[in-house]
Tab-separated table of C-alpha atoms in Angstrom:
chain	number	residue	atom	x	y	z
A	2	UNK	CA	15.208	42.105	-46.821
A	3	UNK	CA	11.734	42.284	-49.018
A	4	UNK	CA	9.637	45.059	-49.629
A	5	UNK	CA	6.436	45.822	-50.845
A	6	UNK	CA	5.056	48.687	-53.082
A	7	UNK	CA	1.459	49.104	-52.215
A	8	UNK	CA	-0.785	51.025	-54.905
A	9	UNK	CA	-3.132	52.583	-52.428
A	10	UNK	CA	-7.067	53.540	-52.594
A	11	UNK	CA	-8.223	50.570	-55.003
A	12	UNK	CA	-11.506	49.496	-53.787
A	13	UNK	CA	-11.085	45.951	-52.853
A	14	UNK	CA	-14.159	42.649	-53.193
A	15	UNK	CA	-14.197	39.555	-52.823
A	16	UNK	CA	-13.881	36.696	-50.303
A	17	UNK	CA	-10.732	35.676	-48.663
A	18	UNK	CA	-9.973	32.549	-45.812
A	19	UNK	CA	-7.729	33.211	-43.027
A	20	UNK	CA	-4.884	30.667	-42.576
A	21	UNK	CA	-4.525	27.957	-39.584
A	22	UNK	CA	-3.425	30.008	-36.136
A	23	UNK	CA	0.144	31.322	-35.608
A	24	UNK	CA	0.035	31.207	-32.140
A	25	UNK	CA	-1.547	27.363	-32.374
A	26	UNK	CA	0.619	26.054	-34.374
A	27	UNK	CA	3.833	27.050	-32.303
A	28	UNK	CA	2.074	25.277	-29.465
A	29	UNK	CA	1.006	22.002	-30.440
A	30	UNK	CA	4.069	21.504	-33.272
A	31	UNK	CA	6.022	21.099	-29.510
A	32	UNK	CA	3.394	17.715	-28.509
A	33	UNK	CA	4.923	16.099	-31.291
A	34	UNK	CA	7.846	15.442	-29.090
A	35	UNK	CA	5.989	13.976	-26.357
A	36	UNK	CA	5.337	10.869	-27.671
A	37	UNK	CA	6.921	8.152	-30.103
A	38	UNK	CA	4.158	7.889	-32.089
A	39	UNK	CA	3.067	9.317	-35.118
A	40	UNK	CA	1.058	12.863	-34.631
A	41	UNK	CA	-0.781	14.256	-37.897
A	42	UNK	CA	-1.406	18.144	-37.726
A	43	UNK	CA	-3.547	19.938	-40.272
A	44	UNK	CA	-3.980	23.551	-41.544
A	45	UNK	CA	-0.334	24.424	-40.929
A	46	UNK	CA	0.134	27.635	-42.001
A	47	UNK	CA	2.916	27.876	-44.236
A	48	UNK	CA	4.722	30.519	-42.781
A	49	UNK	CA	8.369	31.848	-41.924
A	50	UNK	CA	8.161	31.232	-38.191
A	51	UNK	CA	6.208	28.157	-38.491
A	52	UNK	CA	8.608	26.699	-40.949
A	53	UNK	CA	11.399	27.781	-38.672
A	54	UNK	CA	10.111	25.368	-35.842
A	55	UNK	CA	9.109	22.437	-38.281
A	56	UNK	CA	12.940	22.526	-39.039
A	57	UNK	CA	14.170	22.892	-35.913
A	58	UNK	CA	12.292	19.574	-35.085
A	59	UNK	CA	13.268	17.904	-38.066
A	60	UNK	CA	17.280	18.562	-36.748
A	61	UNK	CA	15.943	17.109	-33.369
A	62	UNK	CA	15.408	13.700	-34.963
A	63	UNK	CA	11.737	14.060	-35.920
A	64	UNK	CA	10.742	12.676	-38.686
A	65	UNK	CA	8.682	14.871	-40.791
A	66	UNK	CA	6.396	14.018	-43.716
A	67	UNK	CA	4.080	16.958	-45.913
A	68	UNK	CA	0.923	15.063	-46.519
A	69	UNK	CA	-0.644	17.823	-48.323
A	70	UNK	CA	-0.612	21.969	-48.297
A	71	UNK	CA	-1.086	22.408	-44.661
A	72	UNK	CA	-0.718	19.054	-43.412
A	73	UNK	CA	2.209	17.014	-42.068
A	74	UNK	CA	2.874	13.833	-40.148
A	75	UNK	CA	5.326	13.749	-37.690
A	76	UNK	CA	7.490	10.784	-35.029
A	77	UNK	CA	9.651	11.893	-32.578
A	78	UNK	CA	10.802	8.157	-32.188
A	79	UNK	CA	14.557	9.078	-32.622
A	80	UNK	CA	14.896	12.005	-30.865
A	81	UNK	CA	18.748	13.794	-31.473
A	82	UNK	CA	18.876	14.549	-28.026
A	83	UNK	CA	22.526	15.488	-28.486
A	84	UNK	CA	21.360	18.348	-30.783
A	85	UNK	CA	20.461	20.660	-27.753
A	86	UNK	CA	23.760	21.257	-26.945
A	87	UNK	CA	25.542	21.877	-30.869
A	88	UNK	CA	26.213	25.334	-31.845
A	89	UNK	CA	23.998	24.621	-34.665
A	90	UNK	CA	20.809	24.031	-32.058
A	91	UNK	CA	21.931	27.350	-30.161
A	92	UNK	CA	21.835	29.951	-33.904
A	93	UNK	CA	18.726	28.225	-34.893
A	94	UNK	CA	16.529	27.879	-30.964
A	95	UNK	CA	17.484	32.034	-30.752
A	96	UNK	CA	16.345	33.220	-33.711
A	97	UNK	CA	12.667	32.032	-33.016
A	98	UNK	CA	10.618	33.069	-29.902
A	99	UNK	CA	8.120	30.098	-30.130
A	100	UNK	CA	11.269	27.583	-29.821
A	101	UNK	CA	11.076	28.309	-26.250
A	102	UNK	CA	7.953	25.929	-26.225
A	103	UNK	CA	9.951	22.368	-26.736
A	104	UNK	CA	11.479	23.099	-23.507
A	105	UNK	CA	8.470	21.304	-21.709
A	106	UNK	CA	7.956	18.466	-23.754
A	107	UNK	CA	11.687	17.631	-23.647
A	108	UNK	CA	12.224	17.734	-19.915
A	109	UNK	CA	9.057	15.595	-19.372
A	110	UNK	CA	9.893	12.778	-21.369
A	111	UNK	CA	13.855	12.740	-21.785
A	112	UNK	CA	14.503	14.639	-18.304
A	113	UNK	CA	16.215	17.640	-19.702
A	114	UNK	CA	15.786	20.735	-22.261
A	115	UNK	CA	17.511	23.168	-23.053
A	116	UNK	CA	16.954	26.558	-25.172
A	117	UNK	CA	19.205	29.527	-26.050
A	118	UNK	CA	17.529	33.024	-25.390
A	119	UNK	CA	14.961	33.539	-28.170
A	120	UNK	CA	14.516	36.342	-30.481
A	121	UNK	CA	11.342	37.020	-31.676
A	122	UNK	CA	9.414	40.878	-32.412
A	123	UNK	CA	11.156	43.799	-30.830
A	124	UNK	CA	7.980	44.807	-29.090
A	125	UNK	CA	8.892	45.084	-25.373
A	126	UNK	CA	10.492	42.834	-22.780
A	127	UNK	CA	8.758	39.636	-22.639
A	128	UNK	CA	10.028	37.687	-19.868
A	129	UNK	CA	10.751	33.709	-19.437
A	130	UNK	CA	10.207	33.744	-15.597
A	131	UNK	CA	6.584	31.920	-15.911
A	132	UNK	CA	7.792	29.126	-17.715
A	133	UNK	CA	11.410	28.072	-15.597
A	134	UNK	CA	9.547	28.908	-12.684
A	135	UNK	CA	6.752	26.490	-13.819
A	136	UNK	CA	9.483	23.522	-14.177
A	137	UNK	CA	11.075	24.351	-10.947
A	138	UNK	CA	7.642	23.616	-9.384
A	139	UNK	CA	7.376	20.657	-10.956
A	140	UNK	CA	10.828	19.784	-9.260
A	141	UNK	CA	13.340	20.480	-12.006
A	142	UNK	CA	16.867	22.132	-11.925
A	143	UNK	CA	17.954	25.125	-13.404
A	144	UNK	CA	20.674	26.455	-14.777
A	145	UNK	CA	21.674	29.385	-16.851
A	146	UNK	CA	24.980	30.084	-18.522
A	147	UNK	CA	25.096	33.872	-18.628
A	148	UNK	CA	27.895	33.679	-21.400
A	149	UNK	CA	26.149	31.734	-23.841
A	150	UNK	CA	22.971	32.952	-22.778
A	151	UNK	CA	21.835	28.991	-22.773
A	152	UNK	CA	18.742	27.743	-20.665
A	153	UNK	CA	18.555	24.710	-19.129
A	154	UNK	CA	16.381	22.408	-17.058
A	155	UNK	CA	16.694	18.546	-15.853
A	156	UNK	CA	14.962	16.192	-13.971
A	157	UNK	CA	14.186	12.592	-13.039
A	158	UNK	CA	10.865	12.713	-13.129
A	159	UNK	CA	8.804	15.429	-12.795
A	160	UNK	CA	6.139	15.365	-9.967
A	161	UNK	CA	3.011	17.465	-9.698
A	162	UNK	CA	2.027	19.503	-7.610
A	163	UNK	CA	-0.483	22.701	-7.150
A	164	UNK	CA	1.094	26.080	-8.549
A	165	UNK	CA	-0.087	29.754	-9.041
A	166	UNK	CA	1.208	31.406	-12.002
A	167	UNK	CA	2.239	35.220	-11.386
A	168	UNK	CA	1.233	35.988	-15.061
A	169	UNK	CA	-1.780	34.159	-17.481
A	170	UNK	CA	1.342	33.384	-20.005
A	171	UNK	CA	0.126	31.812	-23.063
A	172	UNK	CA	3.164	30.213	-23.967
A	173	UNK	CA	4.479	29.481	-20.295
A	174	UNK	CA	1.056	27.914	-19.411
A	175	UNK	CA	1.346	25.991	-22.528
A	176	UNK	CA	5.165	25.021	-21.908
A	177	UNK	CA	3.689	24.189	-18.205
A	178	UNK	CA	0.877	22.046	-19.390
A	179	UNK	CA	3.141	19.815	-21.853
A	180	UNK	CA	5.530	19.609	-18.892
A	181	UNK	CA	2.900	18.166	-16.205
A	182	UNK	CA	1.210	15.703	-18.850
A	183	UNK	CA	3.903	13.312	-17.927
A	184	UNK	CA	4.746	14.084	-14.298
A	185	UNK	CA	3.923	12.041	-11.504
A	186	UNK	CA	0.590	12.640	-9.969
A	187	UNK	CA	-1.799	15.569	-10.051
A	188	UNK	CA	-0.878	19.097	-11.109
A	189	UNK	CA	-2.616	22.215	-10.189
A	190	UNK	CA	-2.186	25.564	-12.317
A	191	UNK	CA	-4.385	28.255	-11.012
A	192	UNK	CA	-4.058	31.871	-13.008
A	193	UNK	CA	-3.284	30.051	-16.378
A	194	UNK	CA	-3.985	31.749	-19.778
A	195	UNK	CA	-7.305	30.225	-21.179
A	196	UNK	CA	-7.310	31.573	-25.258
A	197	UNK	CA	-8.761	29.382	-27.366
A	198	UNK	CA	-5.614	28.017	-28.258
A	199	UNK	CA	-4.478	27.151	-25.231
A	200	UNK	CA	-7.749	25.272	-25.163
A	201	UNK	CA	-6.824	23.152	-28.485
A	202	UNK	CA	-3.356	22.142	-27.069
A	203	UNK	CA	-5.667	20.871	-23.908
A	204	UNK	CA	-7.746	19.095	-26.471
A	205	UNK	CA	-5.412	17.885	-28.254
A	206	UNK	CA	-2.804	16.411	-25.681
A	207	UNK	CA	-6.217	14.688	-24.296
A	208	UNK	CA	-6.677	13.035	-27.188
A	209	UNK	CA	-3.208	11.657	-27.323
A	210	UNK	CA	-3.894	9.974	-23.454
A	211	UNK	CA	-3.398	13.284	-21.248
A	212	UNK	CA	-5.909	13.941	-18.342
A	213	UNK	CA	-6.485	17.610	-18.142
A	214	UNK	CA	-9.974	19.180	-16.986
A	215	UNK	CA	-11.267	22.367	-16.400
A	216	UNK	CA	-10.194	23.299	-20.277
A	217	UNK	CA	-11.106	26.938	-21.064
A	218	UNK	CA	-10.723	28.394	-17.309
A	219	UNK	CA	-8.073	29.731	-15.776
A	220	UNK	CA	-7.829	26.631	-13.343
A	221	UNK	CA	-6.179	23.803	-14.799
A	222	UNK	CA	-5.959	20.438	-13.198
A	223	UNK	CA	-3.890	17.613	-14.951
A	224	UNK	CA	-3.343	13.805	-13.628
A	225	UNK	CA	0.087	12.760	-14.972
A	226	UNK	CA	0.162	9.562	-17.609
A	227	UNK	CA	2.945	7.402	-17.998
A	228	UNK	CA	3.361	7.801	-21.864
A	229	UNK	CA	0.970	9.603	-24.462
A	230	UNK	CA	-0.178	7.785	-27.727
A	231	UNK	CA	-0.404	9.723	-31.366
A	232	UNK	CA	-3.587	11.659	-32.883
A	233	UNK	CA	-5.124	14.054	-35.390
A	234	UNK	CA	-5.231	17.594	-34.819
A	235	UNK	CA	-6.435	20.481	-37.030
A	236	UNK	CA	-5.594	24.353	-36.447
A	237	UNK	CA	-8.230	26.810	-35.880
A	238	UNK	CA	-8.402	29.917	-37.889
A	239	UNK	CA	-5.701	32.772	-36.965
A	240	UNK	CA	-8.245	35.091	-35.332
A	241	UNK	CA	-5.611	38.043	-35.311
A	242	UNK	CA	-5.823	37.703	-39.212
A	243	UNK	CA	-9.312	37.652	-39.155
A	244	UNK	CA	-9.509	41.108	-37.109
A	245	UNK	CA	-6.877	42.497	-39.738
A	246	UNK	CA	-9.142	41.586	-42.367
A	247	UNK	CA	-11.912	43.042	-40.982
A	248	UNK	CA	-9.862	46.042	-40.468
A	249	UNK	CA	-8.632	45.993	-44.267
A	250	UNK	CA	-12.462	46.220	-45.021
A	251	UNK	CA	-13.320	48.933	-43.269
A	252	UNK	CA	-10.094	51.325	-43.617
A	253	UNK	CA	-10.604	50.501	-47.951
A	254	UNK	CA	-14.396	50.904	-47.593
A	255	UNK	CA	-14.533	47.268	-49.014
A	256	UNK	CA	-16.967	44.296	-49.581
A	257	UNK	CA	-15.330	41.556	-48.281
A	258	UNK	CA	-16.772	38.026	-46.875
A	259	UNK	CA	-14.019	36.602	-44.628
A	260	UNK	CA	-14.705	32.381	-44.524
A	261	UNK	CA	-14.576	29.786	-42.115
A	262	UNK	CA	-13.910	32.355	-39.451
A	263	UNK	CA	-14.879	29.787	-36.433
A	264	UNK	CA	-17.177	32.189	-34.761
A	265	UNK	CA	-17.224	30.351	-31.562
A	266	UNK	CA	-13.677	31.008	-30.813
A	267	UNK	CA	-13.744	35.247	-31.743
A	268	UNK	CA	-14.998	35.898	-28.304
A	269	UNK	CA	-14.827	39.884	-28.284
A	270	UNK	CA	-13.286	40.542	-31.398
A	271	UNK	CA	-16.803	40.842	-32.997
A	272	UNK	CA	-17.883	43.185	-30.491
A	273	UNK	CA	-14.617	45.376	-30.136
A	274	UNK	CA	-14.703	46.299	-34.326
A	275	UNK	CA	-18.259	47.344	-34.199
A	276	UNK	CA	-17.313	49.603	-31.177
A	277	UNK	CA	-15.234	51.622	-34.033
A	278	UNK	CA	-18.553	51.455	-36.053
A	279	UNK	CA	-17.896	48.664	-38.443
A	280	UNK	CA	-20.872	46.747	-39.308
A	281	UNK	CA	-20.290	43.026	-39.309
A	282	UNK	CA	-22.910	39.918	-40.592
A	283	UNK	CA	-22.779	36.744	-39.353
A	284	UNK	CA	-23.649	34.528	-42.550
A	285	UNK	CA	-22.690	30.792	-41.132
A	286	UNK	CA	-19.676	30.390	-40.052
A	287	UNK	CA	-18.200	33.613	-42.022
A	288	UNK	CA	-18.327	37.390	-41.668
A	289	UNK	CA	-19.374	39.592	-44.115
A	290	UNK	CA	-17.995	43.064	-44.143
A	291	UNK	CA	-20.301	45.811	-46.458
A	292	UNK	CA	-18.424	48.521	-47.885
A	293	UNK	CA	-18.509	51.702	-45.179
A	294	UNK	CA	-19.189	54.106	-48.134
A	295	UNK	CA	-20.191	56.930	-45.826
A	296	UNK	CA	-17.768	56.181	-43.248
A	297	UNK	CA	-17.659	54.383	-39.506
A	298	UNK	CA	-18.542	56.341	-36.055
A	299	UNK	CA	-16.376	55.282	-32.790
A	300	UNK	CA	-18.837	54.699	-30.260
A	301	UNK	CA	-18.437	56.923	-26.743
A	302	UNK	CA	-19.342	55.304	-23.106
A	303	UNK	CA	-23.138	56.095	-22.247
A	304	UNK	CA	-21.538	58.974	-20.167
A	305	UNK	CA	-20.249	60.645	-23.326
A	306	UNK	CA	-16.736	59.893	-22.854
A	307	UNK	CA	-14.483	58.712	-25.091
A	308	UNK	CA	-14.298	55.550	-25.550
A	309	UNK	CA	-10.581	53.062	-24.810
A	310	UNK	CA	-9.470	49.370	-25.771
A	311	UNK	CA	-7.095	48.206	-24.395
A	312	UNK	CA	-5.496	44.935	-23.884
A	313	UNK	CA	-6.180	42.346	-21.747
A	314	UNK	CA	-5.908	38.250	-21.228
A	315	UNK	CA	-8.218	35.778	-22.577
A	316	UNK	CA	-11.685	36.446	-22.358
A	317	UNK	CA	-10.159	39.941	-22.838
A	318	UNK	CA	-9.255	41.757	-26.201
A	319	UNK	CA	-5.866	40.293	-27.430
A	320	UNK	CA	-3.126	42.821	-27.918
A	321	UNK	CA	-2.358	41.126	-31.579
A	322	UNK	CA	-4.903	43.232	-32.635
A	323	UNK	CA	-4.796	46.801	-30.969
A	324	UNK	CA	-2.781	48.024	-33.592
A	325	UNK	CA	-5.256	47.066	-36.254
A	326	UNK	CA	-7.749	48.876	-34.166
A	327	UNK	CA	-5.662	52.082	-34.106
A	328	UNK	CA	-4.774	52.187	-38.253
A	329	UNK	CA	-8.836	51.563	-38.252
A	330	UNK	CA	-9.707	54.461	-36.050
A	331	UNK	CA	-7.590	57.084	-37.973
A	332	UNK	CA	-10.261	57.186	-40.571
A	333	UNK	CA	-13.389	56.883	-38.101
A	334	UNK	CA	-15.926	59.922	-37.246
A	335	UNK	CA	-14.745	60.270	-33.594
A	336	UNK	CA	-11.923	59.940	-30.944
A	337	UNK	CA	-10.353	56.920	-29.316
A	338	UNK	CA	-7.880	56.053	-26.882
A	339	UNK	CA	-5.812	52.773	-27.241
A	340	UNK	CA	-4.270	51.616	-24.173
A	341	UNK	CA	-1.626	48.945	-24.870
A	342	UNK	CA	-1.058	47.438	-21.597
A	343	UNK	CA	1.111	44.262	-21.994
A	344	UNK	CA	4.309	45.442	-23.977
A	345	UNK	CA	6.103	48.757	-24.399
A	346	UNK	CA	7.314	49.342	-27.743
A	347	UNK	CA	4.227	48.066	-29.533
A	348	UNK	CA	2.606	51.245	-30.585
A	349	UNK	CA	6.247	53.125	-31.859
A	350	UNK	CA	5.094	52.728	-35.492
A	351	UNK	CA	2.576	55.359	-35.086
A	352	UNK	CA	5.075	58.006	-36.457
A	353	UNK	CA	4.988	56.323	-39.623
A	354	UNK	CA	1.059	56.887	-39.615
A	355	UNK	CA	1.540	60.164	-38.399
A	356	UNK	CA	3.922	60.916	-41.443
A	357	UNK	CA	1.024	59.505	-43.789
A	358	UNK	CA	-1.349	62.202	-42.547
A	359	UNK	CA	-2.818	60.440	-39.058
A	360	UNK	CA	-3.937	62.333	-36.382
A	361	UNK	CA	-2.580	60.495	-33.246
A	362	UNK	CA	-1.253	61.896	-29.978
A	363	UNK	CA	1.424	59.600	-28.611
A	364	UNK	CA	1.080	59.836	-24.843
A	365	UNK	CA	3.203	57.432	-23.463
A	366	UNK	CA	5.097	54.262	-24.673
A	367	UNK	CA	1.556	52.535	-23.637
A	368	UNK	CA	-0.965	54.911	-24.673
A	369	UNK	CA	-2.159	56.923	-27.948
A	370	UNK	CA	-4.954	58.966	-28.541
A	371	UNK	CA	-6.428	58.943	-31.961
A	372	UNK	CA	-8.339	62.041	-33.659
A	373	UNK	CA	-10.454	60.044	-36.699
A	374	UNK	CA	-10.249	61.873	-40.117
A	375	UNK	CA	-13.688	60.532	-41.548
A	376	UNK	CA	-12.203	60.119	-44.727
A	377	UNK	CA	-12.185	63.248	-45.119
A	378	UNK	CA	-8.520	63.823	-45.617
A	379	UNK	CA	-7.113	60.774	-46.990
A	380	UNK	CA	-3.726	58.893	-45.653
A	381	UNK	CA	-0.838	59.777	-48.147
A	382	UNK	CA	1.741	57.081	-49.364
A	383	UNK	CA	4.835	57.205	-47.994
A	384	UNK	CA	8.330	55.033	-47.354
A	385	UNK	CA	8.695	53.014	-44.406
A	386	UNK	CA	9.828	49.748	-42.828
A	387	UNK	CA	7.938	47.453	-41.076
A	388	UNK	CA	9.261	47.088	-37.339
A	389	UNK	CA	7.817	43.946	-36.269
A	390	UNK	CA	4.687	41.384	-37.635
A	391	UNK	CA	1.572	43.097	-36.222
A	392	UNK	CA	2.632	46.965	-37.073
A	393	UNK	CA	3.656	45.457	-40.286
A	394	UNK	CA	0.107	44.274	-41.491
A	395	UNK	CA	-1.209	47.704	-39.788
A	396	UNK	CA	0.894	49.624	-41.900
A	397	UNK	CA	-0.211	47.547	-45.321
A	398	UNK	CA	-3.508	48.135	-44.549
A	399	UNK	CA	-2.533	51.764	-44.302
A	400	UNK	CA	-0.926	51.449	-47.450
A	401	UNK	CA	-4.139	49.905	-48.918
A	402	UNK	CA	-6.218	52.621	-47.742
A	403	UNK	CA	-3.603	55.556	-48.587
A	404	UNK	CA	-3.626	57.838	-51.632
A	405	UNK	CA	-0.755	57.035	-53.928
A	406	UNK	CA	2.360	54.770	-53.908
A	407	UNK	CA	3.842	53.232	-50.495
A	408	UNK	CA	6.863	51.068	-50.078
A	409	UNK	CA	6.964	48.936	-46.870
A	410	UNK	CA	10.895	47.932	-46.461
A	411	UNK	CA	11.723	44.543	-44.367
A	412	UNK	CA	8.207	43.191	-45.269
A	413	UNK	CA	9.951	39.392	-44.280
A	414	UNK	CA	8.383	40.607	-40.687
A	415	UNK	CA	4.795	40.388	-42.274
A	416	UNK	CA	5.620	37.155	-43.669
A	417	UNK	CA	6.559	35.805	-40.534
A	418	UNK	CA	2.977	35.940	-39.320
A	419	UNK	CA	0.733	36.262	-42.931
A	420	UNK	CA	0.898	33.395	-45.524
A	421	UNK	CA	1.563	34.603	-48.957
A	422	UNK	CA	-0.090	37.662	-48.123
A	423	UNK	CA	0.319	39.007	-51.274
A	424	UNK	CA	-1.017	36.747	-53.644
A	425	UNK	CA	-4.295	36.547	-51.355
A	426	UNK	CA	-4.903	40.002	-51.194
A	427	UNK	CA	-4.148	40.799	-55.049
A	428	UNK	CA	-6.686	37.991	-55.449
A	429	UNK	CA	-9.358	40.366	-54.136
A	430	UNK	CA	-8.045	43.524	-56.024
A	431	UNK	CA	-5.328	44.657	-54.049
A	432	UNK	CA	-2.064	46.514	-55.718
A	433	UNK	CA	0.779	44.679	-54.098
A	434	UNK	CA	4.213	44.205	-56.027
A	435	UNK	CA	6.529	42.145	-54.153
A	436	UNK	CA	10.288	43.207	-54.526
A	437	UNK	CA	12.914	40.835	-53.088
């Protein structure tokens, strides 16, 4: 288990470049095994969950080349289909939530998949329903073995046919979509998550041979192929690390220009920071942050109430980022309610900022209300441990902003999500010490 001692109140400058997408990556690492040709993907980022899936494939058969940092071919020409059902397959599929996502691209070109019950962040129940449910329409069996808590789903051939999802899943629209690629005929998918990275998969499985249209709605429409070819794909920027960066600026009253931020693709992300106050320039295709010297001021509705974020699908504000906006808001001028709608457990870390000097009320396992300190009374360094990826980076970023020494126990969650996180922030003046 790392940890991290974090030197906090050191004014921080510089420029720093978020790394390729998280949540992309998981997704279209899973085409690979669609077709037997070769599939090149570029700005990887090189981190622990991401890894954990590259290997996973590589045990699957795929053959797996590093081109350069970032970049790696891959062939699925010799898929180990016999892998699925090893005990090895079952340790390594559960201890990685985005595993879940081969599960489509198996079943529609070998006829079967199967998945132990992944693991992931201890942030709430996130349920598979969406995606087995997905299959079955497509005309698939399934099975569970309660015992081994194993997954499975088979299937001659998968035929399409028009389906309304109960939830906009990411991942189960995703697992959906590489599913119906291959299935006979024309598939329908009406309520299906339409993030930006959603959109890439889309894009990219279209450039392999797929037929999918209405790309960036939430009504898909796909005409099954018989076989899809190889391409080149490159990862957009991980928005959620470009709202923690922003965040990072504000809370350490920081210059920082965050590059190649791919504006297009931020949707309300922009717009939901400079709600708390922050002031944000558009300079090409990066953000520049100025240092908040004399503070940030939470806007209120045009009534005079207090303003709430909250959570919501794509166009909405992702929940990656709510707790960002809730370590940003204790040092605001102002009040704010944060409303995390989609999972339960995601705002528990909030006793750790309480114990650093935060004002928050804790209303509910959903809701907090946030009193802003206006830098007035600085947040104090204290010990803690890092409960899952997102409340991790909140808590650095706490750290970063705190007065005196913090130590952030299990910091392998923050590297699950953040690429050498470390080194990129002590590049722009940070006081990180990494202890393994």
């Amino acid at each position: 288990m790392g940890t991290f001692k974090i030197e906090g109140g050191a004014p921080l400058k510089g420029e720093i470049k978020p790394q390729g997408a998280k949540n992309e990556a998981l997704q279209v690492l899973c085409t690979v095994l669609l077709t037997p040709q070769k599939v090149t993907i570029n700005n990887i980022p090189d981190i622990i969950d991401v890894n954990k899936l590259i290997s996973l494939l590589r045990n699957l058969g795929v053959k797996v080349e590093k081109l350069a940092h970032g970049s790696y071919s891959f062939q699925a020409d010799e898929v180990n289909l016999a892998y699925l059902e090893s005990e090895a397959f079952k340790k390594e599929g559960a201890s990685l939530r985005g595993s879940i996502m081969i599960v489509g691209p198996l079943l529609a070109r070998f006829g079967k998949g199967y998945i132990p019950k992944p693991g992931g962040d201890k942030i709430g129940r996130r349920r598979l329903d969406t995606h087995f449910e997905g299959f079955i329409n497509l005309g698939a069996k399934f099975r569970y073995n309660e015992e081994d808590h194993f997954y499975g789903v088979e299937a001659d051939r998968l035929k399409g046919t028009y389906m309304l999802l109960d939830e906009a899943s990411v991942t189960g629209t995703a697992n959906i979509v590489m599913a119906a690629v291959l299935a006979e005929g024309k598939t329908t998918i009406y309520n299906a998550a339409c993030e930006p990275y959603l959109q890439q998969l889309c894009r990219m499985l279209n450039s392999m041979g797929a037929n999918i249209t209405g790309i960036g709605s939430n009504l898909l429409e796909i005409e099954g192929v018989e076989t899809l070819g190889g391409c080149e794909h490159r990862i957009l920027p991980d928005m959620i690390e470009i709202g923690s960066w922003i965040g990072l600026a504000a809370m350490t009253q920081s210059e920082i220009t965050i590059k190649d931020v791919s504006w297009d693709n931020l949707g309300v992300i922009p717009g939901t920071f400079r709600k708390l106050g922050i002031t944000l320039e558009r300079r090409g295709d990066d953000i520049y942050i100025p240092a908040h010297t004399d503070g940030y001021e939470i806007q209120n509705y045009i009534d005079g109430s207090i303003l709430t974020i909250s959570d919501a699908p794509w166009p909405g504000f992702t929940p990656d980022l709510l707790s960002i906006v809730l370590v940003v808001a204790t040092q605001a001028r102002g009040e704010i309610l944060i409303h995390q709608k989609m999972f339960e457990s995601r705002l528990f870390f909030v006793d750790r900022l309480i114990d650093m000097g935060a004002k928050i009320i804790l209303c509910d396992p959903h809701r907090a209300t946030v009193i802003g300190l206006d830098f007035k009374s600085k947040l104090k360094g204290i010990l803690m441990s890092s409960p899952d990826i997102r409340a991790g980076i909140s808590l650095l970023i706490a750290a970063l902003s705190a007065k005196g020494t913090s130590t952030i126990q299990n910091s392998d969650q923050i590297d699950r999500g953040y690429e050498r996180i470390d080194e990129r922030l002590i590049a722009i003046g940070a006081k990180i010490t990494r202890i393994d």
